[in-house]
Short mmCIF file of C-alpha atoms in Angstrom, two decimals:
data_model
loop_
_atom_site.label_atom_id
_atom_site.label_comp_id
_atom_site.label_asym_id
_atom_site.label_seq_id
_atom_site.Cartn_x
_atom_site.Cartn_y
_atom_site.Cartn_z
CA UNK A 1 0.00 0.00 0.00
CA UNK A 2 2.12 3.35 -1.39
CA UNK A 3 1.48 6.43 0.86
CA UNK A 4 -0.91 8.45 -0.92
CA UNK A 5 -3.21 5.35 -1.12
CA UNK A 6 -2.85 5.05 3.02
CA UNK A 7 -3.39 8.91 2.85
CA UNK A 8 -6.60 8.48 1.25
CA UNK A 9 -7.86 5.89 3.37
CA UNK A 10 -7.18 7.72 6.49
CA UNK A 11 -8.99 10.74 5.13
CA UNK A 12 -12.06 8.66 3.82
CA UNK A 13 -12.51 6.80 7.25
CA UNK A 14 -12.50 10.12 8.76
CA UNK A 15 -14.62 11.71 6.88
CA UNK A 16 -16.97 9.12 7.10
CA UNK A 17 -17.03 8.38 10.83
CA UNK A 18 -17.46 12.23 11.70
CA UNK A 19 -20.31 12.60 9.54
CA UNK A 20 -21.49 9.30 11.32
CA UNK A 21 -21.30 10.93 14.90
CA UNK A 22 -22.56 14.07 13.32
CA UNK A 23 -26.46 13.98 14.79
CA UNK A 24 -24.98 13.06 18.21
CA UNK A 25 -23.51 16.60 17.76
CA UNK A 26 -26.21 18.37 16.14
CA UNK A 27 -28.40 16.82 18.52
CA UNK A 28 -26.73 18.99 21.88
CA UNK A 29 -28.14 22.09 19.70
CA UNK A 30 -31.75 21.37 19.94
CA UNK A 31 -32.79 24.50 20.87
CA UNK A 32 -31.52 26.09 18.15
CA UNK A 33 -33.29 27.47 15.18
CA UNK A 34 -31.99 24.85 12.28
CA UNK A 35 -31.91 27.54 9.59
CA UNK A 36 -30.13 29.93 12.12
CA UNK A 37 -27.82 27.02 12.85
CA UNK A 38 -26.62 26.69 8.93
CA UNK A 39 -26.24 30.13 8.59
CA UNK A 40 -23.75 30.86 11.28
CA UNK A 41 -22.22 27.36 10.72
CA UNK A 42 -20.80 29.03 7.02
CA UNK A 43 -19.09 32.60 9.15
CA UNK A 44 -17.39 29.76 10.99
CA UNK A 45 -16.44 27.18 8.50
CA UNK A 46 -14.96 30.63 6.26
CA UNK A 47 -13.03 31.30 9.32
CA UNK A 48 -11.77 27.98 9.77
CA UNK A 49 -10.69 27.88 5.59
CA UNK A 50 -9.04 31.14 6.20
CA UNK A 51 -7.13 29.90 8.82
CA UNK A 52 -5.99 26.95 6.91
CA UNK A 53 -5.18 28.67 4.03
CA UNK A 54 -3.05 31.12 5.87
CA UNK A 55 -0.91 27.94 7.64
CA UNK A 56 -0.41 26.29 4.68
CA UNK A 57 0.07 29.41 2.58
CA UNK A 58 -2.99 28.62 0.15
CA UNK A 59 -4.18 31.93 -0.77
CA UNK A 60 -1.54 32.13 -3.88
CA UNK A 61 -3.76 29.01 -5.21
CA UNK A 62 -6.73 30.68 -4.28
CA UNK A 63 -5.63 33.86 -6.02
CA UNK A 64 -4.46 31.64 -9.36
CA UNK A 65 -8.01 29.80 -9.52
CA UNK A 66 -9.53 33.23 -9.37
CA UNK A 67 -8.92 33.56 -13.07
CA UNK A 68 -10.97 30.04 -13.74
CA UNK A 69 -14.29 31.80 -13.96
CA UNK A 70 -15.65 28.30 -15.25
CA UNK A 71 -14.16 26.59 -12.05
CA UNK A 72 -15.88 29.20 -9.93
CA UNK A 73 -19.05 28.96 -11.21
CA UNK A 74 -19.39 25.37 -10.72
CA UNK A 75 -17.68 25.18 -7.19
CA UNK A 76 -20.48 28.47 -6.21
CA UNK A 77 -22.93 26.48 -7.31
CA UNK A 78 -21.73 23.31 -5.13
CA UNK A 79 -21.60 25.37 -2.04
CA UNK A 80 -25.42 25.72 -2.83
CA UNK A 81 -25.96 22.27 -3.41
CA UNK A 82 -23.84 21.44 0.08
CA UNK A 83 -25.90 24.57 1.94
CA UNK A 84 -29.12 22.67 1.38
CA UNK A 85 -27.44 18.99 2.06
CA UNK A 86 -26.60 20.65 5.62
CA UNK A 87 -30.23 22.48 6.10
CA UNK A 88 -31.68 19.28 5.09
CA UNK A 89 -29.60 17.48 7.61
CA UNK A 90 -30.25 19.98 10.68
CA UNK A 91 -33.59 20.17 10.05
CA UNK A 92 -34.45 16.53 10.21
CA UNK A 93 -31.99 15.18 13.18
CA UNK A 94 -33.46 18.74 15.24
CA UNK A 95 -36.81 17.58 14.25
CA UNK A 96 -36.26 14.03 15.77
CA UNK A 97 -35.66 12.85 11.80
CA UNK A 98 -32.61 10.87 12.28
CA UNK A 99 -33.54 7.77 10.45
CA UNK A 100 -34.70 9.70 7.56
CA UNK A 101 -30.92 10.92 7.05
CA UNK A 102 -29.64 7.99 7.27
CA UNK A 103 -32.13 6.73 4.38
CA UNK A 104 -30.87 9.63 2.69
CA UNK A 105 -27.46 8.83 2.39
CA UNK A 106 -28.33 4.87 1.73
CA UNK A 107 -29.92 6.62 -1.36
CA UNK A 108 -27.27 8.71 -2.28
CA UNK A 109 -25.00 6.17 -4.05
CA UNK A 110 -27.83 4.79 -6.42
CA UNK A 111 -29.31 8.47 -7.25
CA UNK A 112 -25.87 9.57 -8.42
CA UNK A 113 -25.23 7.20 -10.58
CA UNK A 114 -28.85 7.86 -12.12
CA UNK A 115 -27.60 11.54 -12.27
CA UNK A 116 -24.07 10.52 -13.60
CA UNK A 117 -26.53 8.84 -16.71
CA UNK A 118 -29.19 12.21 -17.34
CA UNK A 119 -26.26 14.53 -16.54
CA UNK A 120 -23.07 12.67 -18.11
CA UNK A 121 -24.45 10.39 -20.59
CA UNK A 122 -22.64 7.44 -18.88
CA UNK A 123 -24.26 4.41 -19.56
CA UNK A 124 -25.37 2.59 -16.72
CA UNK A 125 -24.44 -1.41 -16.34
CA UNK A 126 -26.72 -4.14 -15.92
CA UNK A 127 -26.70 -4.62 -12.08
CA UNK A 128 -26.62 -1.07 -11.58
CA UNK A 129 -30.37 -0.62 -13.32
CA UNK A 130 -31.08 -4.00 -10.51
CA UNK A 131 -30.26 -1.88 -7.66
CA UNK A 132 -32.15 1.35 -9.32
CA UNK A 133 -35.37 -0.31 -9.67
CA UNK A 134 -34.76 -2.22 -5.72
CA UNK A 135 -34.44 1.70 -4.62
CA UNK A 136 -37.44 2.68 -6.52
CA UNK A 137 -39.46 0.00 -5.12
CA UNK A 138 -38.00 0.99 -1.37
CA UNK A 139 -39.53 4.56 -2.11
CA UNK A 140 -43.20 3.23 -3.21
CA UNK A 141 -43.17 1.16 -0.15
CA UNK A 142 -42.13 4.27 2.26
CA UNK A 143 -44.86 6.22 0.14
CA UNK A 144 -47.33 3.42 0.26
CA UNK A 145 -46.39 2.96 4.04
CA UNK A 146 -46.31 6.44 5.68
CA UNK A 147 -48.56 7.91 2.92
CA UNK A 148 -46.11 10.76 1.93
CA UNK A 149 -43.06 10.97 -0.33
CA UNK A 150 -39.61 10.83 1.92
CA UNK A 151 -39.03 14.21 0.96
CA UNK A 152 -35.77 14.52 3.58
CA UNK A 153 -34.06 11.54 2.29
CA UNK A 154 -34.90 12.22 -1.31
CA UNK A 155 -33.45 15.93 -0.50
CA UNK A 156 -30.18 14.75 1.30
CA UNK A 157 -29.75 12.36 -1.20
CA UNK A 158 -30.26 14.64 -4.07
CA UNK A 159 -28.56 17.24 -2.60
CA UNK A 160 -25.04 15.69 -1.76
CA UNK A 161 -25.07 13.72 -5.21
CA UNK A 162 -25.62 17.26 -7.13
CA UNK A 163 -22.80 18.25 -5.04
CA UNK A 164 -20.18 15.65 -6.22
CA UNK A 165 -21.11 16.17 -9.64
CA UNK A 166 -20.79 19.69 -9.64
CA UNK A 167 -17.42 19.28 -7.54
CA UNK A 168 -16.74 16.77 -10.53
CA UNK A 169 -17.61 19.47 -13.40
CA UNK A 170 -14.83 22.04 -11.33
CA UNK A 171 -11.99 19.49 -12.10
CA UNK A 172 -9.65 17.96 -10.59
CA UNK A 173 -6.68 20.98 -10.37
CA UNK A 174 -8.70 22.58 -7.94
CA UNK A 175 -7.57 21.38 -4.51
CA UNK A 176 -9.40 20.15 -1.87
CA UNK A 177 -9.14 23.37 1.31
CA UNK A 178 -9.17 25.79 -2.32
CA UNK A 179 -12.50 24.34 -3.15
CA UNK A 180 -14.11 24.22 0.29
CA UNK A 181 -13.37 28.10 0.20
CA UNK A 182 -14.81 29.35 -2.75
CA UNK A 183 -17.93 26.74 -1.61
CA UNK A 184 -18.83 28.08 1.50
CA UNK A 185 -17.48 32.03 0.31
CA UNK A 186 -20.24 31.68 -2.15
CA UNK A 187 -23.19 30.93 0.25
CA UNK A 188 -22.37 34.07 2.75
CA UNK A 189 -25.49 35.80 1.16
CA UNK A 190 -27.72 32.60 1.72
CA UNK A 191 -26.72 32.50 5.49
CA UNK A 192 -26.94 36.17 5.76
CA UNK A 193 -30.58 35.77 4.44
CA UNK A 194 -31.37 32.71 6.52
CA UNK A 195 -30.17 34.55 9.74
CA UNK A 196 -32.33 37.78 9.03
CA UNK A 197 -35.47 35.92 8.28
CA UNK A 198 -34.94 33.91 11.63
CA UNK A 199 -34.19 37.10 13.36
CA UNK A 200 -37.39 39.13 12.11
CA UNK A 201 -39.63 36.15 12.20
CA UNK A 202 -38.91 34.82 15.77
CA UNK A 203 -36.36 36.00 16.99
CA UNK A 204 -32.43 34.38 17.28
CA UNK A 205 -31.94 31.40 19.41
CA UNK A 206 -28.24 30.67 19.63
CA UNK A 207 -28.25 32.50 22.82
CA UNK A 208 -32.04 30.69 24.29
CA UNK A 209 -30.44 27.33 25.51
CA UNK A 210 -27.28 26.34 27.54
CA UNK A 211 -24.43 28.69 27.66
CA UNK A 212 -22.68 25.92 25.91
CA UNK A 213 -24.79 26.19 23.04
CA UNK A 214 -23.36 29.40 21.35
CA UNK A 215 -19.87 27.51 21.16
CA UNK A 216 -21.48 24.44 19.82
CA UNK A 217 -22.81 26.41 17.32
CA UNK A 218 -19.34 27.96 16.34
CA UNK A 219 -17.93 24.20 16.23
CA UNK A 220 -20.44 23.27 14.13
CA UNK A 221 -18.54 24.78 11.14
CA UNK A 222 -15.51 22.86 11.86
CA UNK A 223 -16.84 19.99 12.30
CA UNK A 224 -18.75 20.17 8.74
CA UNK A 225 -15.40 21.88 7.37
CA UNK A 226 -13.36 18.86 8.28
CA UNK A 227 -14.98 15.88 7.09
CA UNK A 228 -15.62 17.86 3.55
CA UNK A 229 -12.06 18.97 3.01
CA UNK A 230 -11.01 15.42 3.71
CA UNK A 231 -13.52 13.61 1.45
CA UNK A 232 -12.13 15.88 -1.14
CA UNK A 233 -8.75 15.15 -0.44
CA UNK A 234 -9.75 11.19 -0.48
CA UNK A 235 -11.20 11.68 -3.70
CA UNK A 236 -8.38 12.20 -5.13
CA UNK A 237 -6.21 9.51 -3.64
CA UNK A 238 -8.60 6.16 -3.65
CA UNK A 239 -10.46 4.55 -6.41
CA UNK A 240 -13.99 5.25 -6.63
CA UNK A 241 -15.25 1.78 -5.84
CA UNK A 242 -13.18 2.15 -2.52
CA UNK A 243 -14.97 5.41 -1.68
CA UNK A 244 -18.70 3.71 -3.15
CA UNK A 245 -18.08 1.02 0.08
CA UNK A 246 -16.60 3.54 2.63
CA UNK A 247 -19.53 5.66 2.13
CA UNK A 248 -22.16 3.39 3.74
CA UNK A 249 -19.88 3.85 7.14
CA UNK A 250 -22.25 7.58 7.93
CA UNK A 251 -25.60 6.12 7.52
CA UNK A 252 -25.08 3.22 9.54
CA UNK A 253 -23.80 5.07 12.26
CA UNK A 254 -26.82 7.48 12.06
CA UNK A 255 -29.15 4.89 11.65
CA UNK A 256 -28.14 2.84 15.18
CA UNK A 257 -27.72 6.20 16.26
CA UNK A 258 -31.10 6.93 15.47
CA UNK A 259 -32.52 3.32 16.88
CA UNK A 260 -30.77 2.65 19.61
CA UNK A 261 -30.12 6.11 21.58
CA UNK A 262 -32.85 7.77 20.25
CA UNK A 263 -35.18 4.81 20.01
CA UNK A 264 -36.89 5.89 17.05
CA UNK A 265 -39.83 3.51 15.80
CA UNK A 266 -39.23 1.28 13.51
CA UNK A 267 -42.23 -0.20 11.98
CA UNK A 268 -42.46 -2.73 9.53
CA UNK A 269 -43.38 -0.73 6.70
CA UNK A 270 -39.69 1.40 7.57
CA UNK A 271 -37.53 -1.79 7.72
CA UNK A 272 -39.13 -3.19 4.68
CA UNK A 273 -37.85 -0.24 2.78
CA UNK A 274 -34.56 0.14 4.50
CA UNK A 275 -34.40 -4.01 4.29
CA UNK A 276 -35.04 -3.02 0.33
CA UNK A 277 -32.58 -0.17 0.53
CA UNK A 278 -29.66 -2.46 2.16
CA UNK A 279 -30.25 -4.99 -0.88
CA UNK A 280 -30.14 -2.30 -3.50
CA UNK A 281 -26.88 -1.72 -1.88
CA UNK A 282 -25.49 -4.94 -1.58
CA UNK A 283 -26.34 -5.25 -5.41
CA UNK A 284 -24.94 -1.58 -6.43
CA UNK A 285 -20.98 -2.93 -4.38
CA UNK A 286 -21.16 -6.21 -5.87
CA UNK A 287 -20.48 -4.72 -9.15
CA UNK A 288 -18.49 -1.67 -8.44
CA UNK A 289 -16.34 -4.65 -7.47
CA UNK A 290 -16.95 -6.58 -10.31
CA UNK A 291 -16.16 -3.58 -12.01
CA UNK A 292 -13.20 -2.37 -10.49
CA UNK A 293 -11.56 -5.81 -10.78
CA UNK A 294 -12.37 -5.58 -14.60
CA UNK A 295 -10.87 -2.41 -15.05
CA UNK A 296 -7.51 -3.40 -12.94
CA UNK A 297 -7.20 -6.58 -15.36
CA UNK A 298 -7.74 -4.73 -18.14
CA UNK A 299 -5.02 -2.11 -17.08
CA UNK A 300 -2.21 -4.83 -16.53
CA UNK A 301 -2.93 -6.19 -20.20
CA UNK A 302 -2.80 -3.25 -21.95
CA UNK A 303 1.08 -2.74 -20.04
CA UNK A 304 1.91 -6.28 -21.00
CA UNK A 305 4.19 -6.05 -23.90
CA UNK A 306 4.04 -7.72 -27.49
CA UNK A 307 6.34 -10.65 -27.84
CA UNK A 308 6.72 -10.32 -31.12
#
């Protein structure tokens, strides 16, 4: 295992397990106003990337990508797409929502690569239209089941797989704590806005619970800045049916999270569809491995040199 691939891994596994423990975090914040909570969460996570950048003497990359107007635009419009994955997500674990999260990011895997097929034109392999229609049938059976459309896990998983692909469309020159910047830079006027209209509406509430709270809320954007800058930074190091395994570390975590501290119901029209979900899954890694394996095979033929 060379370094960079160890590099990767390390950064993927933490990603991944503090986005697990995330709603235990959240959680401590429950008197706080969820929109409120996003919008000071950015003021803190641009603090935090102008920090970083300032250690590891970043802005000169910043400053060169400034020319990229093409690379702005589509990192500005991931920090939207990442601004509503978070809303989304403090919304529904303040709201006692946990397990809907964590069926969001089951979900997120299979609806990006349906996105990777409207949005890139790649062509989707057999198993992978198996596990599409599995997912689909999970969703009719939530709908059918609760009598409403899971619009939180739909919008978490919508949200974060519109963010990769943007993130994907910015290329891959632009660095990891570079990108994170211009991302959360972008939505200052969205968490200005969502501040205001908590302020005028009912009033702020970062000050209304614990004295603890306000702090809380100031760690809140490092601990969204760190797990981001790291997936990034994992992205670029491990292959992408590494990361399409890795991935299902979060929602696991969320979902005992969810079961067995928060004891949230689970009736048997919810583990039918996250039973559903979990085989859609199982189906979707099977052959990214298949895959994977393929394309490694292929790769040592193609350096195997003619004999004659």
């Amino acid at each position: 295992m060379d370094s960079e691939y160890r590099k990767g891994m390390l950064f993927a596994l933490g990603s991944y397990l503090i986005w697990g423990m995330m709603p235990l975090y959240v959680v401590l914040m429950i008197s706080v106003n969820p929109f409120e909570l996003v919008g000071w969460r950015v003021f803190a996570s641009l603090l935090i990337a102008a920090l970083l950048l300032t250690f590891m003497r970043g802005w000169k990359r910043l400053r060169a990508l400034w020319h990229d107007k093409r690379a702005l635009a589509w990192l500005a419009a991931s920090g939207v797409a990442i601004l509503i994955n978070w809303t989304t997500f403090a919304y529904a674990v303040l709201s006692e929502r946990v397990l809907d999260t964590s069926l969001g990011y089951f979900l997120q895997p299979l609806l990006s690569v349906a996105l990777a097929v409207v949005f890139l034109r790649e062509r989707m392999r057999p198993l992978q239209w198996v596990a599409i229609g599995i997912m689909v049938v999970a969703v009719v059976v939530m709908i059918v089941g609760y009598g409403s459309v899971p619009i939180i896990a739909l919008l978490l998983a919508g949200s974060f797989g519109i963010y990769g692909l943007l993130k994907k469309q910015a290329g891959k020159r632009v660095d990891a704590l570079v990108g994170f910047t211009v991302e959360t830079a972008a939505t200052i006027p969205f968490s200005i806005g969502m501040i205001v209209v908590v302020a005028m509406t009912g009033g702020l509430t970062i000050t209304e619970g614990p004295a603890y709270v306000p702090w809380l809320v100031l760690g809140f954007g490092v601990v969204t800045a760190g797990p981001l800058v790291m997936f990034a930074s994992a992205a670029r190091r491990l292959p992408l049916s590494v990361l399409s395994i890795m991935q299902y570390i979060a929602p696991i975590m969320s979902f005992l999270f969810g079961v067995f501290l928060l004891g949230v119901p689970m009736p048997l029209e919810r583990l039918a569809a996250f039973a559903l979900v979990w085989v859609a899954l199982i189906v979707f890694t099977v052959d990214t491995l298949i895959y994977a394996g393929k394309s490694r095979r292929a790769a040592r033929a193609a350096r195997v040199e003619p004999l004659i």
